[in-house]
Coordinates of C-alpha atoms in Angstrom, one line a residue:
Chain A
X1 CA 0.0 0.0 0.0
X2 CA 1.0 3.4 -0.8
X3 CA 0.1 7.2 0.2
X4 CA -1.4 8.4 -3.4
X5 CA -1.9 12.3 -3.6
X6 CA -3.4 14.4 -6.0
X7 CA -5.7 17.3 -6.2
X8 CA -8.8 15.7 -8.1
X9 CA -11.4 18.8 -9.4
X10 CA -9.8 21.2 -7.5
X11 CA -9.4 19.3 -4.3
X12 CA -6.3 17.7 -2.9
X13 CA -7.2 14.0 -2.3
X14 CA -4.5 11.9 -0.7
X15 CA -5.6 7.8 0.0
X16 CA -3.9 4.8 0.6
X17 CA -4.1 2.3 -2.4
X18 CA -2.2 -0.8 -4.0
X19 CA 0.6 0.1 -6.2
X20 CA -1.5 -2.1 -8.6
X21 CA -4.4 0.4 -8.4
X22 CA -5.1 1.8 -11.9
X23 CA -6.4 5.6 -12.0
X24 CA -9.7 4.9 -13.2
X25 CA -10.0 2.2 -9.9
X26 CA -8.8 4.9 -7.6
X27 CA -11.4 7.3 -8.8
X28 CA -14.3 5.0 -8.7
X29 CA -13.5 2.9 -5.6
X30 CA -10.8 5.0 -3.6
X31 CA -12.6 8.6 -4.0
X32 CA -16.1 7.7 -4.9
X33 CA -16.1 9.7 -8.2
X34 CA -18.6 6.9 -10.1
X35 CA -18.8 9.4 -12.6
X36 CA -15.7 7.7 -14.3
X37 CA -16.9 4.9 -16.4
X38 CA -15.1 2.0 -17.7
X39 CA -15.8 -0.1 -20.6
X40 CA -13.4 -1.9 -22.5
X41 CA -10.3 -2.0 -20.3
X42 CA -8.0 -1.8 -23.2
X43 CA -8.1 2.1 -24.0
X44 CA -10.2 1.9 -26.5
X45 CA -13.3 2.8 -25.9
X46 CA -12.4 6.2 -24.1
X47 CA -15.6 5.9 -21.2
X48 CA -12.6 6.2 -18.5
X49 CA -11.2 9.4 -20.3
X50 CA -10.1 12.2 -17.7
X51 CA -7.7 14.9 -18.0
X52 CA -4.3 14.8 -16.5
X53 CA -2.4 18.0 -15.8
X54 CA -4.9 19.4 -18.9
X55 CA -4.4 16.4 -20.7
X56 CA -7.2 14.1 -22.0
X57 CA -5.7 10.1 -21.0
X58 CA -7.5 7.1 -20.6
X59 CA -7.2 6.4 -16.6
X60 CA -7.8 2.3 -17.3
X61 CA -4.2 2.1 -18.4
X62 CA -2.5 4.6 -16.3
X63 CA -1.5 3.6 -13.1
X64 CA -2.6 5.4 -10.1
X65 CA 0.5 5.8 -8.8
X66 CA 1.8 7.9 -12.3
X67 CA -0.4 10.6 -11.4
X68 CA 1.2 11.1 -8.1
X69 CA 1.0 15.1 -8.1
X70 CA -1.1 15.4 -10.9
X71 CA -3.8 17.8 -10.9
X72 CA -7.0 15.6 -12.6
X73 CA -10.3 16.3 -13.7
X74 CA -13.5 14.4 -13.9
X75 CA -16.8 14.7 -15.2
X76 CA -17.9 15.4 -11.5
X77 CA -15.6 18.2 -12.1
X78 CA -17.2 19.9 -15.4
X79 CA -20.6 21.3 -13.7
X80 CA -20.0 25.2 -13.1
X81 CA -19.7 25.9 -9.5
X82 CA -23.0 26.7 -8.6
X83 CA -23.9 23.1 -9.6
X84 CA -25.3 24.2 -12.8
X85 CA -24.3 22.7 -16.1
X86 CA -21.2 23.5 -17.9
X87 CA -22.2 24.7 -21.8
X88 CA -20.9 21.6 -22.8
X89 CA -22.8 19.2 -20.4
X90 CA -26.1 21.5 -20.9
X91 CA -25.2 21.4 -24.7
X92 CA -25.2 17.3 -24.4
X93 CA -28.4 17.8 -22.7
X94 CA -30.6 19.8 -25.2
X95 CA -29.2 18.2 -28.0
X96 CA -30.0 14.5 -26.8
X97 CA -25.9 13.6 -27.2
X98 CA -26.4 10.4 -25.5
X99 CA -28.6 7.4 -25.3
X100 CA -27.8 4.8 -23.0
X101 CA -25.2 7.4 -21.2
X102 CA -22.1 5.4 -20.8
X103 CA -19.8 7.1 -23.1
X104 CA -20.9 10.1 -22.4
X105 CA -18.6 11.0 -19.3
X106 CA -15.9 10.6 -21.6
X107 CA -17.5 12.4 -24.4
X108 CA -18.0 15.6 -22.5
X109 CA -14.1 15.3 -21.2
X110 CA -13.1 14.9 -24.8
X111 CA -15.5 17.6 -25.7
X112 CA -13.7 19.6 -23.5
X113 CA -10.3 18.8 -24.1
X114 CA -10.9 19.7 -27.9
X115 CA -12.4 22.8 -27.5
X116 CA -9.6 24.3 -24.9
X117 CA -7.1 23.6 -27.6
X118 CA -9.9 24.3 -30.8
X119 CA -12.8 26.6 -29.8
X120 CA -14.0 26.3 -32.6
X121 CA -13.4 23.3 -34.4
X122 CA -15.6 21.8 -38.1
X123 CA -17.2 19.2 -37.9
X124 CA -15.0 17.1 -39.2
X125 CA -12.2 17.9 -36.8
X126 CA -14.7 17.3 -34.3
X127 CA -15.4 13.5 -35.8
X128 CA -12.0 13.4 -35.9
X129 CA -10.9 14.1 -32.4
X130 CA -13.6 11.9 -31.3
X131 CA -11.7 9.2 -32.8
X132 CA -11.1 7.8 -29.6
X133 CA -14.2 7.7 -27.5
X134 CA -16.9 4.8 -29.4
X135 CA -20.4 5.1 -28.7
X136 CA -21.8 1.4 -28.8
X137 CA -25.1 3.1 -29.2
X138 CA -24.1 4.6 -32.5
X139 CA -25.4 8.0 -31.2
X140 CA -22.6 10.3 -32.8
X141 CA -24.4 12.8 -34.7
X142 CA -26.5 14.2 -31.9
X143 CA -22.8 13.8 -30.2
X144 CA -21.6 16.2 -33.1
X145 CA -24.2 18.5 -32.8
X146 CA -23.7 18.8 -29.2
X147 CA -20.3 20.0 -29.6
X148 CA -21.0 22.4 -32.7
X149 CA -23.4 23.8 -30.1
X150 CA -21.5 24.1 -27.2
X151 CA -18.8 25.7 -29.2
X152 CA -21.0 28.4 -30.7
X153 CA -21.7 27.0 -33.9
X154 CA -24.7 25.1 -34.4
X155 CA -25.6 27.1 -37.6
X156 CA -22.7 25.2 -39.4
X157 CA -24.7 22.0 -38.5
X158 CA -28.1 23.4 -39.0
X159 CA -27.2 24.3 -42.7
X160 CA -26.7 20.6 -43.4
Chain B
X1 CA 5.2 -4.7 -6.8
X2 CA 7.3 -1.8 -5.9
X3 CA 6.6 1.6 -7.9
X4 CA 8.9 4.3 -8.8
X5 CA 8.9 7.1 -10.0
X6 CA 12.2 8.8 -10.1
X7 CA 12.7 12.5 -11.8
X8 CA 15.8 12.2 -13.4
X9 CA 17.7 9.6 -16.0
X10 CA 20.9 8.6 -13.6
X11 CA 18.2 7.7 -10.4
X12 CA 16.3 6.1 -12.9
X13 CA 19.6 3.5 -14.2
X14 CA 20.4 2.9 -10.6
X15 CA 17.4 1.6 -9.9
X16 CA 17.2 -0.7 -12.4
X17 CA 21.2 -1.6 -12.7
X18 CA 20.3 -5.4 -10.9
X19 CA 18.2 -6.0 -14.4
X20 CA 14.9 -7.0 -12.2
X21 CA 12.8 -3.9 -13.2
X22 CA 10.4 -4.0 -15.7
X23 CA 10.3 -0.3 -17.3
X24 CA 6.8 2.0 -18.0
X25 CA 7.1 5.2 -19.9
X26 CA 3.0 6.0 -21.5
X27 CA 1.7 2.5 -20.3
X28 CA -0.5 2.4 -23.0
X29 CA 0.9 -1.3 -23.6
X30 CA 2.2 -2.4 -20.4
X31 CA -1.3 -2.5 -18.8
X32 CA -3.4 -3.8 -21.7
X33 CA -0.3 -6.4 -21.9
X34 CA -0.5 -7.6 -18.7
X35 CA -2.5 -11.4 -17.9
X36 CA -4.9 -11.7 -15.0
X37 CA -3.3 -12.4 -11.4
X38 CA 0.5 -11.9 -13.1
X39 CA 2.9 -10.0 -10.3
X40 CA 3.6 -7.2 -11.7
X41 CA 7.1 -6.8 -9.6
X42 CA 9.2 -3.9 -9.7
X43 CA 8.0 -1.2 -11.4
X44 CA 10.2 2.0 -12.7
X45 CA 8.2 4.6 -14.5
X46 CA 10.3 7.0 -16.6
X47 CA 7.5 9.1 -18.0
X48 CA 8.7 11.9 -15.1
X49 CA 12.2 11.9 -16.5
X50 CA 12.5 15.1 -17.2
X51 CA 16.5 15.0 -19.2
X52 CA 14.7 12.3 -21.4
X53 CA 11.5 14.7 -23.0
X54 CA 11.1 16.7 -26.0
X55 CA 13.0 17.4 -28.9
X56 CA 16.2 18.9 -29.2
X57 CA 18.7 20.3 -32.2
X58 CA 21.8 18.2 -31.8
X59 CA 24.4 19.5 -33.8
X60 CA 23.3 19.3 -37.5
X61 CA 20.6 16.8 -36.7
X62 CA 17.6 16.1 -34.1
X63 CA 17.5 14.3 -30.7
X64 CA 14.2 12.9 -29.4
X65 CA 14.5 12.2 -25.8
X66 CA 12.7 8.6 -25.1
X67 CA 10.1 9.5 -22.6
X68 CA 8.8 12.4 -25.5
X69 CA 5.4 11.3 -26.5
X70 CA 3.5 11.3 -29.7
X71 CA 1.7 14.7 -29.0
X72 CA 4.9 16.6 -27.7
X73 CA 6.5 15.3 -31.1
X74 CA 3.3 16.2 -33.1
X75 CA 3.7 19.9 -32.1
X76 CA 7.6 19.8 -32.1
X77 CA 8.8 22.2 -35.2
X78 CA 10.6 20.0 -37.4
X79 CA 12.0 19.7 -40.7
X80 CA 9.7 18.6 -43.8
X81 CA 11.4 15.4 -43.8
X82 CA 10.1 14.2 -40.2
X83 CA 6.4 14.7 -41.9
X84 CA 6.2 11.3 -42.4
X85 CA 6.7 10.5 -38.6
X86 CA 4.2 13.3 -37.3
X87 CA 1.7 11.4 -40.1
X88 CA 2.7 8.0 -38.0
X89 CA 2.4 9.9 -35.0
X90 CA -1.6 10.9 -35.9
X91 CA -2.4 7.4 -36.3
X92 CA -0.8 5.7 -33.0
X93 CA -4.1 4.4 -31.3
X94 CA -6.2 7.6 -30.4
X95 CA -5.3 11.4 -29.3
X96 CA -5.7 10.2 -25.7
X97 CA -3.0 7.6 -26.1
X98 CA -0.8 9.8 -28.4
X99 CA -0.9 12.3 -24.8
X100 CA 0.6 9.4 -23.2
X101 CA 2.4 6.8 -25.2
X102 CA 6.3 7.4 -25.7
X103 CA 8.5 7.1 -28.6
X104 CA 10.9 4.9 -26.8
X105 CA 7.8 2.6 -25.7
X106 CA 7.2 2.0 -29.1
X107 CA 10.4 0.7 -30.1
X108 CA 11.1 -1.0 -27.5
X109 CA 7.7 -2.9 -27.2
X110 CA 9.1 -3.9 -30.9
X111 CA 5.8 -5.1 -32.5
X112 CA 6.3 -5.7 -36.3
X113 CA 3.3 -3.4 -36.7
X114 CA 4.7 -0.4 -35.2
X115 CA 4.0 2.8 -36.2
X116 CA 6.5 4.4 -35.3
X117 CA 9.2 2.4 -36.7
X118 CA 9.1 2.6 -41.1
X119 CA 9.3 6.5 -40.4
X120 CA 12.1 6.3 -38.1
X121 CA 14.0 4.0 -40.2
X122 CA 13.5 6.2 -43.5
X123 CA 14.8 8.7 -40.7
X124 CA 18.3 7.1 -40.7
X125 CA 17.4 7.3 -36.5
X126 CA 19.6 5.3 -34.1
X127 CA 18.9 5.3 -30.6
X128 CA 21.0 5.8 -27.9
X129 CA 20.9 3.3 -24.7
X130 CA 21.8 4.3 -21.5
X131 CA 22.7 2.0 -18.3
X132 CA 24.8 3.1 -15.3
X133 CA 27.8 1.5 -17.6
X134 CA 27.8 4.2 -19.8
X135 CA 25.9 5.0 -22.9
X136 CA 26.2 2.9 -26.5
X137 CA 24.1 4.1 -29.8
X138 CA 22.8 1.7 -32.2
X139 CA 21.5 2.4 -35.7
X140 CA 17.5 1.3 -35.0
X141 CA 17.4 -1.1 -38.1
X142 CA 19.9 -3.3 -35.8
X143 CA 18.1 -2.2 -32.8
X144 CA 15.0 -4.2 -33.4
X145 CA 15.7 -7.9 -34.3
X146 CA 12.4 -9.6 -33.9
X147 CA 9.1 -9.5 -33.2
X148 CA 9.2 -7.8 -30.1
X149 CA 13.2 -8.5 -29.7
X150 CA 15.6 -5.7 -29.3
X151 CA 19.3 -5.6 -28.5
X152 CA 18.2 -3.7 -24.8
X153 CA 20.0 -5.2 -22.4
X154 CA 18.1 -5.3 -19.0
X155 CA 19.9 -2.0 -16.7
X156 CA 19.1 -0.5 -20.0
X157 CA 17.2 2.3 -21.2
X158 CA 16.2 4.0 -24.5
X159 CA 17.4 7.7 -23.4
X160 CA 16.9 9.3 -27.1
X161 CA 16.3 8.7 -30.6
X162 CA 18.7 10.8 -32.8
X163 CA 18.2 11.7 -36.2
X164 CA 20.9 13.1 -38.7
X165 CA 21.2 16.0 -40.7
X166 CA 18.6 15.9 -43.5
X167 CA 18.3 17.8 -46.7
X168 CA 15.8 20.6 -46.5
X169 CA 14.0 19.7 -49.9
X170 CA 13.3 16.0 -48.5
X171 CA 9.6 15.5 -47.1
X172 CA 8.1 12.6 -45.3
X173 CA 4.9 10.9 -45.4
X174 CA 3.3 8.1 -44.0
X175 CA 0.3 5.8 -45.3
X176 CA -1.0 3.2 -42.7
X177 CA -3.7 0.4 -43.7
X178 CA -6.1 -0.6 -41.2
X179 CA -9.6 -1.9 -41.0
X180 CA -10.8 1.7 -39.9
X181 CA -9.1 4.7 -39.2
X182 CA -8.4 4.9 -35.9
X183 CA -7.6 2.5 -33.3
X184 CA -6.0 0.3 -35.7
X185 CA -3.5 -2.2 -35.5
X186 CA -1.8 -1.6 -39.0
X187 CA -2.5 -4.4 -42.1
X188 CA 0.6 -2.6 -43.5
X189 CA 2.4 0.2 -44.0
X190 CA 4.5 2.7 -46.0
X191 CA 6.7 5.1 -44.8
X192 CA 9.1 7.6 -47.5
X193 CA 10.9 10.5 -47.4
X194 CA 11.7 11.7 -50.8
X195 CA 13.1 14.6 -52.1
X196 CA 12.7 16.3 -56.0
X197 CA 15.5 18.4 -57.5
X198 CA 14.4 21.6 -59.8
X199 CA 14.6 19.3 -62.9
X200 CA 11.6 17.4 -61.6
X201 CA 13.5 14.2 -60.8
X202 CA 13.6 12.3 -57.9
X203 CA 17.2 13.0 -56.2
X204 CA 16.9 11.7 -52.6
X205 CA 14.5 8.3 -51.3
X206 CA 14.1 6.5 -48.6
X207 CA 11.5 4.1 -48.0
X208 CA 10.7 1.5 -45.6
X209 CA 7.4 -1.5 -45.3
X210 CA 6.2 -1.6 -41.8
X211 CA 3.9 -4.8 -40.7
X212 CA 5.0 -7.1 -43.8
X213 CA 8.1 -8.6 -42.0
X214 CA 9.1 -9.2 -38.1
X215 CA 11.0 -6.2 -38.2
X216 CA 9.7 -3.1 -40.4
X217 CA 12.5 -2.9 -43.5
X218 CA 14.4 -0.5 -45.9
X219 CA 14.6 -0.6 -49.4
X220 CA 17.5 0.0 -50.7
X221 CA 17.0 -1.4 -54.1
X222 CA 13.4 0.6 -54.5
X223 CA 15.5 3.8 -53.2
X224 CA 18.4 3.5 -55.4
X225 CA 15.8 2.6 -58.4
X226 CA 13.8 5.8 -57.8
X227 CA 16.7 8.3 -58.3
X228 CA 16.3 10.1 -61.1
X229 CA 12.7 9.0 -61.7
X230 CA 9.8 12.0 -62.0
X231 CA 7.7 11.0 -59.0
X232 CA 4.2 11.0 -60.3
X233 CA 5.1 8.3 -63.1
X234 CA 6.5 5.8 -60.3
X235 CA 4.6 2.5 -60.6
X236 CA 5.7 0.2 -57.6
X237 CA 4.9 -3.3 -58.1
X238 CA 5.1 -6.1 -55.5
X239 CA 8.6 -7.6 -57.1
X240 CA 10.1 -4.5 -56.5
X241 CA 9.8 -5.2 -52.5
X242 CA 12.5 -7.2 -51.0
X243 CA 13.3 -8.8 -47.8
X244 CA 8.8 -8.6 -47.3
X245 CA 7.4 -12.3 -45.4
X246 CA 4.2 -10.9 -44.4
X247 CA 1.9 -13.1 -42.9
X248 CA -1.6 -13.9 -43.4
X249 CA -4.0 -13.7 -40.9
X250 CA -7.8 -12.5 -40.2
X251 CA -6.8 -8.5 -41.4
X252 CA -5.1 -10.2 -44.5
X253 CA -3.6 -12.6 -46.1
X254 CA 0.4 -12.3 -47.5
X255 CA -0.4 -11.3 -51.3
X256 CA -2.9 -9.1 -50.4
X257 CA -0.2 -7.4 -48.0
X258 CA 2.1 -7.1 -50.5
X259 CA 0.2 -5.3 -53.5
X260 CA -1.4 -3.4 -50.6
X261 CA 2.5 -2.0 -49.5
X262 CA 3.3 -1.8 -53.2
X263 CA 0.6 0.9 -53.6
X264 CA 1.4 2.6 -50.5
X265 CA 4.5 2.9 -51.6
X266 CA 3.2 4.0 -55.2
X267 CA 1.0 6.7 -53.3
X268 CA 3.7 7.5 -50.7
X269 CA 6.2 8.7 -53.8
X270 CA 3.9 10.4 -55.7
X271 CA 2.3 12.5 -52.8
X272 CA 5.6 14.3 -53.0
X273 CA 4.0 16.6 -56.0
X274 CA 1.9 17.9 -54.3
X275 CA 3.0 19.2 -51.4

């Protein structure tokens, strides 16, 4: 067992945990932060996507113990600080980005880490960024739209 | 299991001088690798290592610390010719793992379907291996000798990648075959760097066939053959592909592989034009 410390959405966390522990494990299991979702266990699928030090990863094949230090983000971290939806999650919400929901934790982090980088992205770069996240509901357009939205640009999707 | 995670290249080689450690950089293949209820033993992770990241002008040419990964060498401003590399670079499993997979993780992990490695090769790259014994270079074409065999020994570590002086008309590029674009492990692929002289003609080429052999491999013959060609009649056919054993499998079968490389490389040469 080791002493892991980070500062998780803002907060320093610090709990004991296997060397073993993956990221994505301590998140869900160590800090309680469900919101974290794992789905293929390879890094494929991109459900366990958070950002490291700014940095969109997958957290099922990153070791707890390499983000020793690291400042990470969640989804429980995205909401604005009065609770309320970030534009991105409310953008998800009033464009029906999701059906089942599992991807969409990682959706909204990739979401996010484009948009830092590309505020304004095409559509294709947005497909194309999203390479990494799958959707086994096959829900990517509305996932698309969301984005064009949230970025400020939902006529260049309307027009279609 | 013992974890550490040491800040600089000489804590890291005394930690693993006794040859037990086993040695994570991204560990985008270490964990995916790993069987259910295996030890996983003495860890050294080197991704913190900060004398071993980001790219550096080394005299005429280019060093690539190990631990850089895919996204810091993406945005790295380099020479036309490393093109090809930054193409291979976009296509290494998603932008999430290009954030955290290393060069020197991909060579030394040594799978015949590398991305990485036909771009490096047309690179003329060696890499440079570092132990508390001192430090030895080897030209990466001998590096690599099997699928997923290198010459590392085990207080070893990949500490750069160095690339020589290349001319400034020479541009890379990179085509990779996969079922789907992303995500991908590669059916084949093409890497080339080829440079055209004012007459038109074809004056510098190198090109190498990633995923059709245990080890990703030059040719010489092609390159030589393509000198003082005009690039956009190159045809290349199967035959002119040597030293190619592909294997055939449930993404292909061997001939298929082979007239799929040939027309890479067809496409990889003629792309030049363009740019």
């Amino acid at each position: 067992m080791t002493k892991i410390n980070m500062t998780v959405n803002g907060r320093a966390v610090s709990a004991e945990a296997e060397d073993r522990t993956l990221l994505v494990e301590f998140l869900r299991s160590g800090l309680n932060l469900t919101g974290t979702h794992v789905g293929c266990d390879t890094s494929q699928c991109g459900a366990c996507l958070v950002h490291v030090n700014g940095e969109a990863v997958k957290s099922c094949t990153m070791l707890a113990a390499e983000a020793e230090g690291a400042e990470v983000t969640t989804i429980e971290g995205m909401a604005n600080a009065d609770g309320s939806l970030s534009t991105i999650q409310a953008a998800f919400q009033e464009h029906h980005g999701l059906q089942c929901g599992f991807c969409t934790p990682g959706m909204v982090m990739s979401a996010a880490a484009l948009l830092k980088d590309n505020p304004k992205p095409s559509e294709a770069e947005v497909r194309d960024y999203l390479e990494g996240n799958i959707c086994r509901c096959t829900g990517y357009h509305n996932i698309v739209k969301a984005i064009m939205a949230a970025s400020g640009q939902l006529d260049a999707i309307a027009a279609e | 299991m013992t974890y550490f995670l040491p800040q600089k290249l000489d804590d890291a080689l005394e930690l693993i001088q006794d040859g037990s450690a086993k040695l994570v950089a991204g560990g985008t293949d270490f964990y995916p690798a790993m069987q259910k209820g295996q030890a996983m033993g003495r860890i050294v992770d080197l991704s913190r290592l900060g004398d071993m990241q980001g790219v550096t002008k080394d005299g005429d040419g280019w060093r690539i610390g190990g631990a850089t990964t895919w996204t810091e060498l993406i945005a790295a401003p380099l020479p036309p010719a490393f093109d090809g590399l930054k193409q291979a670079a976009c296509t290494i499993g998603s932008v999430q793992i290009q954030n955290a997979a290393t060069l020197a993780g991909n060579l030394c992990n040594a799978s015949p379907a590398a991305d990485g490695v036909p771009a490096l090769l047309t690179l003329d790259a060696s890499v440079e291996l570092a132990s508390v014994r001192g430090r030895r270079i080897l030209p990466l074409g001998e590096f690599i000798t099997g699928v997923r065999q290198t010459r590392i020994a085990a207080d070893e570590i990949l500490s750069a990648i160095l690339v020589p002086a290349l001319p400034d008309h020479a541009v890379g590029r990179f085509e990779k075959l996969g079922s789907r674009r992303y995500l991908v492990i590669s059916i084949t692929m093409v890497a080339a760097v080829i440079g055209v002289g004012p007459d038109g003609l074809i004056n510098f080429a190198r090109l190498a066939v990633g995923a059709c052999s245990a080890v990703a491999k030059r040719q010489p013959a092609l390159e030589a053959a393509l000198i003082g060609q005009r690039p956009q009649t190159v045809e290349v056919t199967p035959d002119d592909l040597t030293g190619l054993s592909p294997i055939t499998d449930m993404r292909g079968d061997a001939e298929f592989r082979l007239i799929a490389a040939a027309r890479q490389s067809t496409r990889a040469i003629q792309n030049r034009e363009r740019s």
